[in-house]
XYZ file of C-alpha atoms in Angstrom:
761
model
C 0.000 0.000 0.000
C 2.790 2.364 0.964
C 4.725 1.378 -2.170
C 1.659 2.097 -4.379
C 1.284 5.532 -2.717
C 5.004 6.279 -3.319
C 4.702 5.333 -6.982
C 1.691 7.626 -7.295
C 3.618 10.516 -5.730
C 6.586 9.927 -8.046
C 4.227 9.820 -11.016
C 2.592 13.128 -10.076
C 5.972 14.670 -9.343
C 7.191 13.728 -12.819
C 4.044 15.143 -14.407
C 4.456 18.372 -12.432
C 8.153 18.554 -13.434
C 7.255 18.143 -17.111
C 4.562 20.838 -16.869
C 6.917 23.247 -15.129
C 9.594 22.534 -17.752
C 7.167 23.223 -20.598
C 5.998 26.454 -18.973
C 9.579 27.585 -18.352
C 10.522 26.827 -21.959
C 7.549 28.785 -23.227
C 8.549 31.727 -21.022
C 12.194 31.517 -22.136
C 11.202 31.318 -25.785
C 8.958 34.329 -25.301
C 11.728 36.270 -23.589
C 14.220 35.301 -26.269
C 11.760 36.197 -29.022
C 11.125 39.588 -27.480
C 14.840 40.213 -27.381
C 15.608 39.114 -30.920
C 12.564 39.168 -33.205
C 12.954 38.663 -36.898
C 14.121 41.744 -38.754
C 11.263 43.789 -40.051
C 10.835 44.177 -43.770
C 9.244 47.552 -43.126
C 11.299 50.718 -43.442
C 12.141 52.114 -39.991
C 13.182 55.566 -41.210
C 11.078 57.347 -43.856
C 12.507 58.153 -47.282
C 13.804 61.700 -47.545
C 11.719 62.628 -50.554
C 8.639 61.649 -52.507
C 8.513 59.591 -55.664
C 7.902 61.710 -58.740
C 5.611 60.334 -61.452
C 7.161 62.759 -63.925
C 9.987 60.212 -64.164
C 7.632 58.163 -66.350
C 8.666 60.391 -69.253
C 11.797 58.174 -69.352
C 10.068 54.862 -68.593
C 10.543 51.858 -70.842
C 7.474 50.902 -72.809
C 4.950 48.796 -70.926
C 3.658 45.529 -72.355
C 0.360 47.147 -73.326
C 2.205 49.952 -75.147
C 4.283 47.469 -77.147
C 1.123 45.661 -78.196
C -0.649 48.900 -79.124
C 2.258 49.948 -81.343
C 2.479 46.505 -82.924
C -1.233 46.441 -83.717
C -1.127 49.964 -85.096
C 1.693 49.049 -87.495
C -0.043 45.873 -88.606
C -3.152 47.885 -89.500
C -1.176 50.079 -91.930
C -2.070 48.104 -95.051
C 0.438 49.821 -97.290
C 3.338 48.587 -95.138
C 2.623 44.843 -95.482
C 4.496 43.918 -92.288
C 4.893 40.509 -90.656
C 5.547 39.782 -86.975
C 6.233 36.082 -87.494
C 9.521 35.259 -85.784
C 10.690 33.145 -88.739
C 9.822 35.729 -91.363
C 12.086 35.242 -94.383
C 14.655 37.933 -95.251
C 12.750 38.505 -98.511
C 9.659 39.624 -96.565
C 8.894 42.692 -94.446
C 9.531 42.184 -90.744
C 8.767 44.344 -87.703
C 12.093 43.869 -85.938
C 12.123 46.359 -83.052
C 9.873 48.498 -80.900
C 11.524 50.708 -78.270
C 10.990 53.994 -76.464
C 11.683 57.116 -78.523
C 13.198 59.627 -76.133
C 11.616 63.091 -76.312
C 13.663 66.222 -76.927
C 15.734 67.245 -73.936
C 14.497 70.843 -73.812
C 10.873 69.646 -73.717
C 11.639 67.158 -70.951
C 13.467 69.726 -68.811
C 10.625 72.197 -69.164
C 8.203 69.490 -68.029
C 10.358 68.286 -65.123
C 10.936 71.837 -63.911
C 7.256 72.760 -64.091
C 7.670 75.130 -67.026
C 6.109 73.133 -69.830
C 3.625 70.455 -70.804
C 4.338 66.752 -70.691
C 6.057 65.696 -73.955
C 4.181 63.319 -76.207
C 5.117 59.696 -75.555
C 6.295 57.889 -78.687
C 7.913 54.640 -79.745
C 10.637 53.925 -82.285
C 9.794 51.136 -84.719
C 12.324 49.432 -87.019
C 11.066 47.545 -90.062
C 13.241 45.415 -92.345
C 11.697 45.738 -95.800
C 13.188 42.665 -97.444
C 10.784 42.878 -100.380
C 11.856 46.448 -101.178
C 15.536 46.196 -100.139
C 15.744 48.852 -97.404
C 15.253 49.524 -93.688
C 12.985 52.178 -92.217
C 12.719 53.735 -88.771
C 9.449 55.267 -87.635
C 8.177 57.129 -84.628
C 4.708 56.006 -83.588
C 2.492 57.922 -81.187
C 1.104 59.304 -79.110
C 1.002 56.569 -76.486
C -1.202 55.113 -75.358
C -3.496 54.564 -78.353
C -1.249 55.689 -81.247
C -2.837 57.494 -84.176
C 0.066 58.396 -86.456
C 3.541 57.341 -87.598
C 6.413 59.191 -89.207
C 9.396 57.988 -91.229
C 12.444 59.433 -89.420
C 15.175 57.436 -91.172
C 16.664 60.341 -93.151
C 16.226 62.761 -90.252
C 18.200 60.527 -87.893
C 20.888 59.187 -90.219
C 20.958 61.500 -93.223
C 21.098 58.439 -95.479
C 19.042 55.517 -96.715
C 19.554 52.257 -94.867
C 20.210 49.300 -97.199
C 18.656 45.954 -96.316
C 22.086 44.365 -95.852
C 22.650 46.654 -92.860
C 20.056 44.636 -90.943
C 20.809 42.421 -87.963
C 20.599 38.705 -88.706
C 17.168 37.687 -87.426
C 15.979 34.386 -86.024
C 14.237 33.856 -89.362
C 17.527 34.245 -91.231
C 19.405 32.033 -88.765
C 16.804 29.309 -89.288
C 17.466 29.394 -93.030
C 21.247 29.443 -92.487
C 21.124 26.317 -90.337
C 19.081 24.554 -93.022
C 21.541 25.772 -95.656
C 24.516 24.283 -93.817
C 22.709 20.991 -93.376
C 21.879 20.700 -97.079
C 24.859 22.408 -98.726
C 27.647 21.269 -96.401
C 26.973 18.557 -93.828
C 24.934 16.212 -96.055
C 27.737 16.263 -98.637
C 30.510 15.596 -96.126
C 28.975 12.799 -94.058
C 32.137 10.696 -93.897
C 34.327 13.651 -92.909
C 31.787 14.914 -90.374
C 31.556 11.491 -88.718
C 35.252 10.664 -88.667
C 36.483 14.126 -87.682
C 33.680 15.377 -85.444
C 31.479 12.358 -84.621
C 28.511 14.088 -86.272
C 25.584 11.805 -86.997
C 21.822 11.628 -86.752
C 21.831 12.212 -82.987
C 24.858 14.494 -82.767
C 25.706 17.816 -84.420
C 28.005 20.812 -84.166
C 27.311 24.294 -82.826
C 28.087 27.407 -84.875
C 29.687 30.766 -84.079
C 29.812 33.552 -86.647
C 32.423 36.153 -87.552
C 31.491 39.827 -87.877
C 31.585 42.031 -89.873
C 30.245 39.987 -92.722
C 32.751 40.696 -95.468
C 35.289 43.344 -96.405
C 33.321 46.058 -98.219
C 29.963 47.828 -98.188
C 27.182 45.601 -99.538
C 28.875 42.362 -98.451
C 26.998 39.792 -96.425
C 29.568 37.012 -96.429
C 29.993 35.342 -93.067
C 32.714 33.013 -91.868
C 31.080 30.495 -89.533
C 33.230 28.491 -87.130
C 31.960 25.149 -85.893
C 32.289 24.005 -82.295
C 31.566 20.924 -80.247
C 28.004 20.703 -78.973
C 28.792 20.775 -75.268
C 28.895 23.147 -72.302
C 31.038 26.178 -73.033
C 30.945 25.545 -76.768
C 32.964 28.736 -77.332
C 36.113 27.027 -76.032
C 35.595 23.822 -78.048
C 36.547 24.696 -81.666
C 36.901 21.728 -84.030
C 39.011 23.195 -86.861
C 36.255 23.564 -89.454
C 35.043 26.938 -90.820
C 32.817 27.852 -93.763
C 32.362 31.146 -95.632
C 28.743 31.531 -96.729
C 27.510 34.266 -99.081
C 24.005 35.256 -98.001
C 23.831 38.706 -99.625
C 20.595 37.862 -101.395
C 17.369 38.043 -99.414
C 16.419 34.815 -101.216
C 17.978 31.796 -99.517
C 17.971 29.894 -102.816
C 20.774 32.201 -104.000
C 23.067 31.530 -101.040
C 26.326 29.680 -101.656
C 29.496 28.435 -100.025
C 32.518 30.451 -101.158
C 35.358 28.968 -99.116
C 36.054 26.334 -96.458
C 38.830 25.873 -93.896
C 39.553 22.392 -92.596
C 42.499 21.696 -90.288
C 44.436 24.706 -91.558
C 43.810 24.101 -95.291
C 41.547 26.215 -97.530
C 39.171 24.779 -100.147
C 37.125 26.569 -102.807
C 34.133 24.207 -102.746
C 32.535 21.532 -100.633
C 33.182 19.065 -103.439
C 36.915 19.846 -103.506
C 37.153 19.189 -99.772
C 35.185 15.938 -100.082
C 37.300 14.628 -102.932
C 40.632 15.456 -101.297
C 39.459 14.035 -97.972
C 38.371 10.775 -99.587
C 41.646 10.634 -101.534
C 43.653 11.085 -98.354
C 45.394 14.184 -99.666
C 44.505 16.339 -96.662
C 45.735 16.088 -93.118
C 42.715 14.647 -91.360
C 41.310 15.551 -87.982
C 40.651 12.333 -86.087
C 37.831 12.608 -83.586
C 38.496 11.981 -79.934
C 36.392 12.676 -76.894
C 37.015 16.033 -75.265
C 37.032 16.488 -71.492
C 34.169 18.618 -70.211
C 36.435 21.511 -69.197
C 33.892 24.129 -70.253
C 31.264 23.127 -67.710
C 30.532 25.555 -64.863
C 29.225 22.802 -62.604
C 31.221 23.059 -59.355
C 34.028 20.502 -59.203
C 33.219 20.069 -55.513
C 29.807 19.963 -53.893
C 28.978 23.393 -52.412
C 28.922 23.040 -48.629
C 29.064 26.627 -47.391
C 27.133 29.850 -47.644
C 29.175 33.023 -47.809
C 28.362 36.348 -46.126
C 24.870 37.629 -46.827
C 23.517 41.173 -47.035
C 20.719 42.128 -44.641
C 18.862 45.325 -43.763
C 18.545 45.702 -39.991
C 16.112 48.632 -40.263
C 14.557 47.947 -43.629
C 15.759 49.248 -46.978
C 16.857 52.858 -47.121
C 15.835 53.144 -50.761
C 12.519 52.910 -52.533
C 11.449 52.052 -56.086
C 8.197 53.254 -57.607
C 7.667 52.499 -61.301
C 11.003 53.643 -62.773
C 11.826 56.147 -60.024
C 14.333 55.545 -57.210
C 14.845 57.398 -53.934
C 17.946 56.690 -51.860
C 18.967 58.950 -48.992
C 19.860 62.241 -50.764
C 19.639 60.728 -54.271
C 16.781 60.425 -56.751
C 16.780 59.224 -60.366
C 14.822 57.497 -63.111
C 16.098 54.328 -64.769
C 15.480 52.280 -67.896
C 16.864 49.537 -70.118
C 17.137 50.079 -73.872
C 17.038 46.912 -75.984
C 19.908 48.259 -78.091
C 22.213 50.185 -75.755
C 21.369 48.762 -72.354
C 21.070 50.374 -68.941
C 20.577 54.092 -68.450
C 19.534 56.595 -65.804
C 17.996 60.036 -66.172
C 17.348 63.140 -64.081
C 19.863 62.196 -61.389
C 19.543 64.567 -58.434
C 21.437 64.980 -55.179
C 19.669 66.861 -52.393
C 17.064 67.856 -54.985
C 19.571 69.414 -57.392
C 19.906 67.885 -60.861
C 23.475 66.792 -61.605
C 23.032 64.379 -64.513
C 20.422 64.461 -67.237
C 21.477 61.143 -68.786
C 24.067 58.500 -67.938
C 23.906 55.542 -70.304
C 25.761 52.667 -71.894
C 26.296 53.289 -75.603
C 28.369 50.510 -77.116
C 30.510 47.463 -76.310
C 33.106 46.685 -78.963
C 35.782 43.991 -79.320
C 38.499 43.581 -81.951
C 40.079 40.127 -82.297
C 43.345 38.756 -83.632
C 43.737 35.296 -85.156
C 45.315 33.251 -87.923
C 41.923 31.673 -88.688
C 39.347 33.552 -90.798
C 36.547 33.158 -88.255
C 38.417 35.430 -85.855
C 40.902 37.291 -88.061
C 38.518 40.058 -89.137
C 36.156 39.938 -86.173
C 35.070 43.253 -84.702
C 31.978 42.885 -82.569
C 29.706 45.915 -82.098
C 27.184 44.672 -79.589
C 24.531 47.388 -79.865
C 23.888 46.085 -83.384
C 22.746 42.846 -81.791
C 21.276 44.514 -78.739
C 23.114 45.102 -75.455
C 19.979 45.390 -73.331
C 18.275 42.690 -75.383
C 20.198 40.007 -73.510
C 19.541 41.166 -69.939
C 18.072 37.994 -68.485
C 17.004 37.066 -64.977
C 19.600 37.712 -62.279
C 20.398 34.797 -59.978
C 19.376 35.781 -56.480
C 22.283 35.632 -54.064
C 24.884 35.340 -56.853
C 24.377 38.039 -59.481
C 22.947 40.331 -56.817
C 22.537 40.012 -53.051
C 19.686 37.740 -52.026
C 17.781 40.588 -50.395
C 18.166 43.006 -53.323
C 15.109 44.561 -54.943
C 14.461 42.983 -58.335
C 12.684 44.596 -61.284
C 11.114 42.973 -64.356
C 11.545 44.423 -67.842
C 9.760 43.976 -71.165
C 11.390 44.077 -74.570
C 10.286 43.753 -78.180
C 13.156 42.829 -80.483
C 13.187 40.056 -83.091
C 10.083 38.566 -81.488
C 6.370 38.175 -82.320
C 5.297 39.891 -79.080
C 6.819 41.714 -76.102
C 8.731 39.373 -73.819
C 8.887 39.684 -70.057
C 12.321 39.284 -68.467
C 11.792 38.655 -64.776
C 14.235 40.097 -62.235
C 16.492 41.503 -64.968
C 17.477 44.616 -62.974
C 18.415 44.706 -59.316
C 18.993 47.444 -56.764
C 20.714 47.072 -53.435
C 22.566 49.105 -50.860
C 25.706 47.527 -49.516
C 28.935 48.137 -47.698
C 31.595 48.688 -50.377
C 34.195 47.055 -48.147
C 36.192 50.068 -47.056
C 35.448 53.264 -45.116
C 34.257 56.183 -47.210
C 36.491 58.301 -44.998
C 38.210 57.955 -41.605
C 40.905 59.400 -39.400
C 42.509 58.250 -36.212
C 43.981 61.171 -34.303
C 47.157 60.105 -32.550
C 48.792 63.476 -31.922
C 47.428 65.973 -29.374
C 43.698 65.250 -29.805
C 42.892 61.573 -29.435
C 39.760 60.730 -31.385
C 38.461 58.512 -34.139
C 36.071 59.608 -36.879
C 34.908 57.513 -39.790
C 32.043 56.495 -42.012
C 31.197 53.234 -43.683
C 31.103 53.441 -47.483
C 27.527 52.329 -47.978
C 26.249 52.967 -51.495
C 23.330 52.111 -53.744
C 23.979 49.869 -56.747
C 21.753 49.652 -59.829
C 22.766 46.560 -61.820
C 21.947 44.495 -64.846
C 23.963 41.765 -66.556
C 23.799 41.166 -70.288
C 24.890 37.824 -71.732
C 25.806 38.744 -75.316
C 26.889 35.484 -76.920
C 29.986 34.244 -75.129
C 30.541 37.308 -72.922
C 28.575 38.434 -69.888
C 28.865 42.139 -69.099
C 27.951 43.291 -65.598
C 26.812 46.926 -65.660
C 26.764 48.880 -62.384
C 25.662 52.428 -61.673
C 26.709 53.254 -58.099
C 25.477 56.179 -56.016
C 27.757 57.242 -53.144
C 26.901 59.373 -50.130
C 29.745 61.738 -51.028
C 27.784 62.945 -54.069
C 29.729 60.773 -56.546
C 28.242 58.495 -59.200
C 30.143 55.651 -60.823
C 29.353 53.818 -64.060
C 31.384 50.681 -64.502
C 31.450 47.392 -66.340
C 32.999 44.018 -65.598
C 33.337 41.233 -68.143
C 32.982 37.542 -67.484
C 31.673 34.551 -69.431
C 33.581 32.516 -71.999
C 36.483 33.677 -74.119
C 36.214 33.223 -77.870
C 38.690 30.669 -79.153
C 39.999 29.193 -82.380
C 41.508 25.892 -83.443
C 45.249 25.791 -82.828
C 47.209 26.004 -86.101
C 50.689 26.933 -87.252
C 51.235 30.590 -86.368
C 48.384 30.709 -83.827
C 50.589 31.559 -80.845
C 51.189 35.038 -82.309
C 47.563 35.763 -81.435
C 47.140 34.418 -77.906
C 47.864 31.495 -75.621
C 46.932 27.838 -75.781
C 44.310 27.167 -73.121
C 43.261 23.568 -73.897
C 44.083 20.760 -76.328
C 44.167 22.312 -79.821
C 42.495 25.470 -78.446
C 43.834 29.030 -78.714
C 42.430 31.840 -76.585
C 42.437 34.754 -79.030
C 43.818 38.178 -78.105
C 41.179 40.904 -78.198
C 40.273 44.323 -76.923
C 37.192 45.463 -75.017
C 36.095 49.057 -75.578
C 33.027 50.406 -73.765
C 31.438 53.767 -74.492
C 29.337 55.690 -71.967
C 27.290 58.823 -72.541
C 27.536 61.320 -69.667
C 25.187 64.288 -70.001
C 26.055 66.338 -66.920
C 23.980 69.423 -66.145
C 25.988 71.255 -63.492
C 23.638 73.882 -62.034
C 21.843 74.103 -65.376
C 22.682 73.552 -69.035
C 25.222 76.344 -69.462
C 28.521 74.647 -68.737
C 32.180 74.747 -69.721
C 34.890 72.089 -70.007
C 37.987 72.561 -67.883
C 41.167 70.601 -67.338
C 43.516 70.659 -64.377
C 46.897 69.092 -63.831
C 50.261 69.849 -62.271
C 53.727 70.841 -63.327
C 56.951 71.293 -61.404
C 58.133 74.906 -61.282
C 61.562 76.029 -60.185
C 60.816 78.424 -57.300
C 63.130 80.664 -55.300
C 62.658 80.085 -51.580
C 61.460 83.359 -49.927
C 63.625 82.862 -46.873
C 66.644 81.736 -48.976
C 66.380 83.682 -52.249
C 69.552 82.135 -53.631
C 68.168 78.606 -53.200
C 65.635 77.051 -55.614
C 63.325 74.072 -55.327
C 61.099 72.255 -57.807
C 57.571 72.674 -56.462
C 54.356 71.222 -57.968
C 51.983 73.908 -59.234
C 48.376 73.822 -60.377
C 47.768 74.188 -64.133
C 44.218 75.071 -65.206
C 42.761 75.455 -68.667
C 39.344 75.954 -70.234
C 38.863 74.265 -73.610
C 36.753 76.163 -76.105
C 35.802 73.881 -79.024
C 34.741 70.296 -79.654
C 37.940 69.393 -81.471
C 40.071 70.850 -78.705
C 38.093 68.770 -76.194
C 38.362 65.491 -78.141
C 41.069 63.779 -76.079
C 42.608 60.978 -78.108
C 43.493 57.677 -76.504
C 47.096 57.745 -77.812
C 48.011 61.188 -76.476
C 48.832 62.514 -73.027
C 45.824 64.203 -71.449
C 45.320 66.258 -68.297
C 44.409 64.097 -65.334
C 41.555 66.246 -64.089
C 38.643 66.739 -66.491
C 35.682 68.852 -65.408
C 32.242 69.865 -66.559
C 31.854 73.166 -64.715
C 29.364 75.906 -64.086
C 30.249 79.581 -64.065
C 28.708 79.697 -60.592
C 31.091 79.441 -57.667
C 31.075 77.820 -54.260
C 31.627 79.589 -50.962
C 35.377 79.752 -51.613
C 35.120 81.372 -55.016
C 35.865 78.278 -57.130
C 33.728 77.205 -60.083
C 31.388 74.415 -59.092
C 32.075 71.330 -61.185
C 31.952 67.580 -61.557
C 35.095 65.685 -62.438
C 35.263 62.813 -64.967
C 37.694 60.229 -63.598
C 38.164 57.421 -66.123
C 39.420 53.962 -65.203
C 40.630 52.130 -68.275
C 43.191 49.537 -69.332
C 42.131 49.480 -72.969
C 44.386 48.210 -75.700
C 45.151 50.107 -78.896
C 42.347 51.355 -81.081
C 41.962 50.075 -84.634
C 44.058 52.278 -86.988
C 41.971 54.926 -88.743
C 43.292 53.691 -92.098
C 40.991 50.668 -91.761
C 37.651 50.962 -93.540
C 35.772 49.565 -90.548
C 37.115 52.180 -88.145
C 34.518 54.857 -88.915
C 31.790 52.739 -87.337
C 33.699 52.763 -84.054
C 35.312 56.197 -84.285
C 34.119 57.012 -80.746
C 36.944 54.730 -79.535
C 39.551 57.196 -80.855
C 38.897 59.261 -77.740
C 39.288 58.644 -74.032
C 36.869 61.508 -73.541
C 35.154 63.680 -76.127
C 33.006 66.703 -75.264
C 30.247 67.756 -77.654
C 27.424 70.234 -77.662
C 24.193 68.443 -76.805
C 21.925 67.731 -79.792
C 18.810 65.593 -79.884
C 19.894 64.110 -83.220
C 23.214 63.050 -81.698
C 21.523 60.670 -79.321
C 23.938 57.718 -79.566
C 27.575 57.116 -80.484
C 26.768 53.967 -82.479
C 23.722 52.394 -84.093
C 21.797 49.215 -84.783
C 23.311 49.165 -88.280
C 27.001 49.633 -87.476
C 27.874 45.929 -87.390
C 26.423 44.839 -90.706
C 27.161 47.997 -92.690
C 30.393 48.787 -90.887
C 32.047 50.326 -93.981
C 29.285 52.939 -94.474
C 28.060 53.504 -90.920
C 24.718 55.132 -90.212
C 26.375 56.846 -87.235
C 29.971 58.038 -87.548
C 30.764 59.586 -84.183
C 33.714 61.572 -85.542
C 31.233 63.738 -87.449
C 29.842 64.970 -84.118
C 33.219 66.657 -83.624
C 33.902 67.590 -87.241
C 31.833 70.799 -87.127
C 33.986 71.970 -84.182
C 31.276 73.918 -82.402
C 31.891 76.079 -79.369
C 31.561 74.354 -76.009
C 31.662 77.476 -73.863
C 28.513 78.105 -71.847
C 26.693 75.334 -73.717
C 24.788 72.186 -72.820
C 27.639 69.653 -72.886
C 27.789 65.883 -73.287
C 30.848 63.802 -72.414
C 31.414 60.572 -74.346
C 33.716 58.388 -72.261
C 35.558 55.320 -73.527
C 36.926 52.707 -71.171
C 37.878 49.057 -71.405
C 40.724 46.595 -71.204
C 43.066 44.501 -73.289
C 42.451 40.775 -72.873
C 45.196 38.281 -73.601
C 43.486 34.992 -72.686
C 45.366 32.589 -70.432
C 44.853 29.230 -68.766
C 42.870 30.757 -65.904
C 40.203 31.895 -68.385
C 39.101 28.257 -68.491
C 36.312 27.619 -67.943
C 35.282 31.258 -67.407
C 36.867 34.691 -67.359
C 36.572 36.186 -63.869
C 35.410 39.729 -63.218
C 38.487 40.560 -61.098
C 40.640 43.003 -63.062
C 38.525 42.742 -66.198
C 36.632 45.986 -66.419
C 36.647 49.739 -66.444
C 34.439 52.715 -65.871
C 34.043 56.381 -65.120
C 33.584 58.078 -61.763
C 31.729 61.393 -61.608
C 33.028 63.240 -58.570
C 32.032 66.615 -57.130
C 34.929 69.071 -57.390
C 34.286 72.318 -55.582
C 30.619 71.652 -56.254
C 29.912 71.751 -52.522
C 31.440 73.840 -49.749
C 32.445 70.672 -47.894
C 32.083 66.907 -48.203
C 28.309 66.313 -48.083
C 28.785 62.918 -46.394
C 29.655 64.728 -43.153
C 25.879 65.128 -42.754
C 25.239 61.385 -43.125
C 23.693 59.482 -40.244
C 26.238 56.727 -40.945
C 29.077 58.769 -39.424
C 30.919 57.485 -36.350
C 32.875 59.587 -33.831
C 34.730 58.280 -30.763
C 36.518 60.290 -28.076
C 38.535 59.097 -25.110
C 36.086 58.133 -22.403
C 33.040 57.563 -24.639
C 34.262 54.440 -26.426
C 31.022 52.604 -25.589
C 28.595 55.485 -26.080
C 25.957 55.170 -28.794
C 25.483 58.937 -29.144
C 27.733 59.248 -32.204
C 28.358 55.576 -32.837
C 25.527 53.196 -33.635
C 28.092 50.404 -33.921
C 28.661 50.497 -30.152
C 25.094 49.335 -29.488
C 24.505 47.158 -32.510
C 24.555 43.995 -30.399
C 21.670 45.372 -28.299
C 19.546 46.498 -31.274
C 16.089 44.993 -31.590
C 16.960 43.359 -34.899
C 20.528 42.190 -34.929
C 22.407 38.973 -35.687
C 24.378 37.315 -32.908
C 27.317 39.668 -32.560
C 30.230 40.110 -30.249
C 29.902 43.234 -28.080
C 31.456 46.296 -29.646
C 34.917 46.980 -28.290
C 37.473 49.634 -29.119
C 40.957 49.819 -27.648
C 42.433 51.948 -30.377
C 43.660 54.624 -27.977
C 45.894 52.212 -26.086
C 49.489 52.825 -27.017
C 49.003 56.165 -28.756
C 51.697 58.829 -28.574
C 51.056 61.031 -25.563
C 53.272 64.085 -25.621
C 52.603 64.791 -21.957
C 54.417 61.557 -21.073
C 57.584 63.017 -22.611
C 57.608 66.143 -20.467
C 58.390 64.437 -17.181
């Protein structure tokens, strides 16, 4: 009986213990949760301004607008246009619809409350294969367009021949069929023995540009590659020159072939000599999968991640961005890529337009597929290939992602999800700091936290990462990094003059990257001048020792007066400080200006004696300053690649008239880039580190002091207040309501400093 009672007491004691444990755990969890709740996604501090719907004047076309323009054009019976994606080159094809930017003066009047909203219009490009020319139209007003206008002559001062067109999906489809019928089917034995091509296995193709050697040509060398990951670094040693000048595919023909370093005039000649054993044969062997980007080891770790303890300090509404003291509108052109407009700092417009213009590469090779290659990417479409950004890799996981729509070589507008991202992040170094060791012991600093607007465009083998960065010091940076696959060629005698071997029978071809940016700065208005500053050593008599001289650096300032004077060639020495300046002065009497600081490692520009050079004449200049004109909207064009010998836009003509640039609305055209000599570490992919360039726009006497001194991100520490949060949020970060598990803030920086009073004893 006693034992049964004891068991009952033990049982109830255990039950009570369990209940108490559960209650205590619930209490502890509640306490812990109250101490460290999940970070809020809501913004703790309000934005410093209000979103402005007037930014929509720069907005990319919406899906509904694309469709309205398309339907309007299709209803114009006299135009006889097709939107079928495999429209033949001999037919009329609606290739492109994009925003037509309004005139700058009209936009400024509207933005500044002095004029009406400009009419919204679209640019439409039609390839008239049946008639043998290309036309550009403006269509408007949007929404619900009612009229169109042929603006081809107005924009280019010339007719656009049909052979200036971009190769469309419809033309590629016919080219692939042509190769199958005219080449592969006639070389079955060679294709099988050399490349293992059969019913279930084929080769990939990569084309050389420009297509020929003179105006009117449309003759393309096509290199063939293994059909595997990273095809660009798997050349097989077989290239074919196809003449597709005619808009009728039945007239196309093979003009030359290259097989294992030997040239042949016809497919039949190659077949006969191969069968006769009179050519050095390529014997197929399996290739290792060195082009794959699949990790060689299983990923086991997650690197540092970006988080926002108090919510995001920037906001996006339509195409308008607010970030601390910054505001701007953004967009993505199918042809030229990313761009921003109406960039303001503390409400004051600094930049009217900052945009990508062109990405150009010139290659060297002993093989024809690469020997003449000069890629002009806006002719294919820089922004066209801005695809979805991989969250956590291409941009921080917690970035803000924006969808875009584009209509280019397609039957309808296409949505590209998450193709632009915005994020604020720590740039990895202080924006400014100073540790005072002598006399006054203190520490002052500020984290370099900036807003990044990014897109990445995968144009064939290369991926270009475009960043526009907005700093709290009032600076804006436009920069590009290149990654992706190098272009390669089959290793032959003489190949090593043009690069390095990077795999078995594979040469990484030497090439240049030139990038052109348009920088339309409006410094306190549209009446600006262009100034340069530099230094020189001057032999100066010392005032206290008149008979003794010293070489002392001295400021050299100059104001350039004309466009030709301000066209700074890449192969000449230029002043190191370049400024767009206002005649207005700051508190200290200096002209308020913004400096253009160019970062470039570009190789040599193509000699001007070459016929193709005119289409890329913008690359002659590190920086060129021109008077703003609405008809000088871009430095290149959609037609530069395929009519490179008679370009629709020859940038050098912008400078030829040598207009005055004093007290005018000025545009800076900035060229940056790098020389790329491929090496083993470019396999499988080129890394972004060291492969890029850009331009930094920095305030220079624009303010009376560094504007970042007013930032809430500043930190200040004095002896005795090392742990105070008054001027140092970092000191209390571990106690914040939304904070990761952090070590307590400590600072022993004043230990061991020089103390002059210790020396006086």
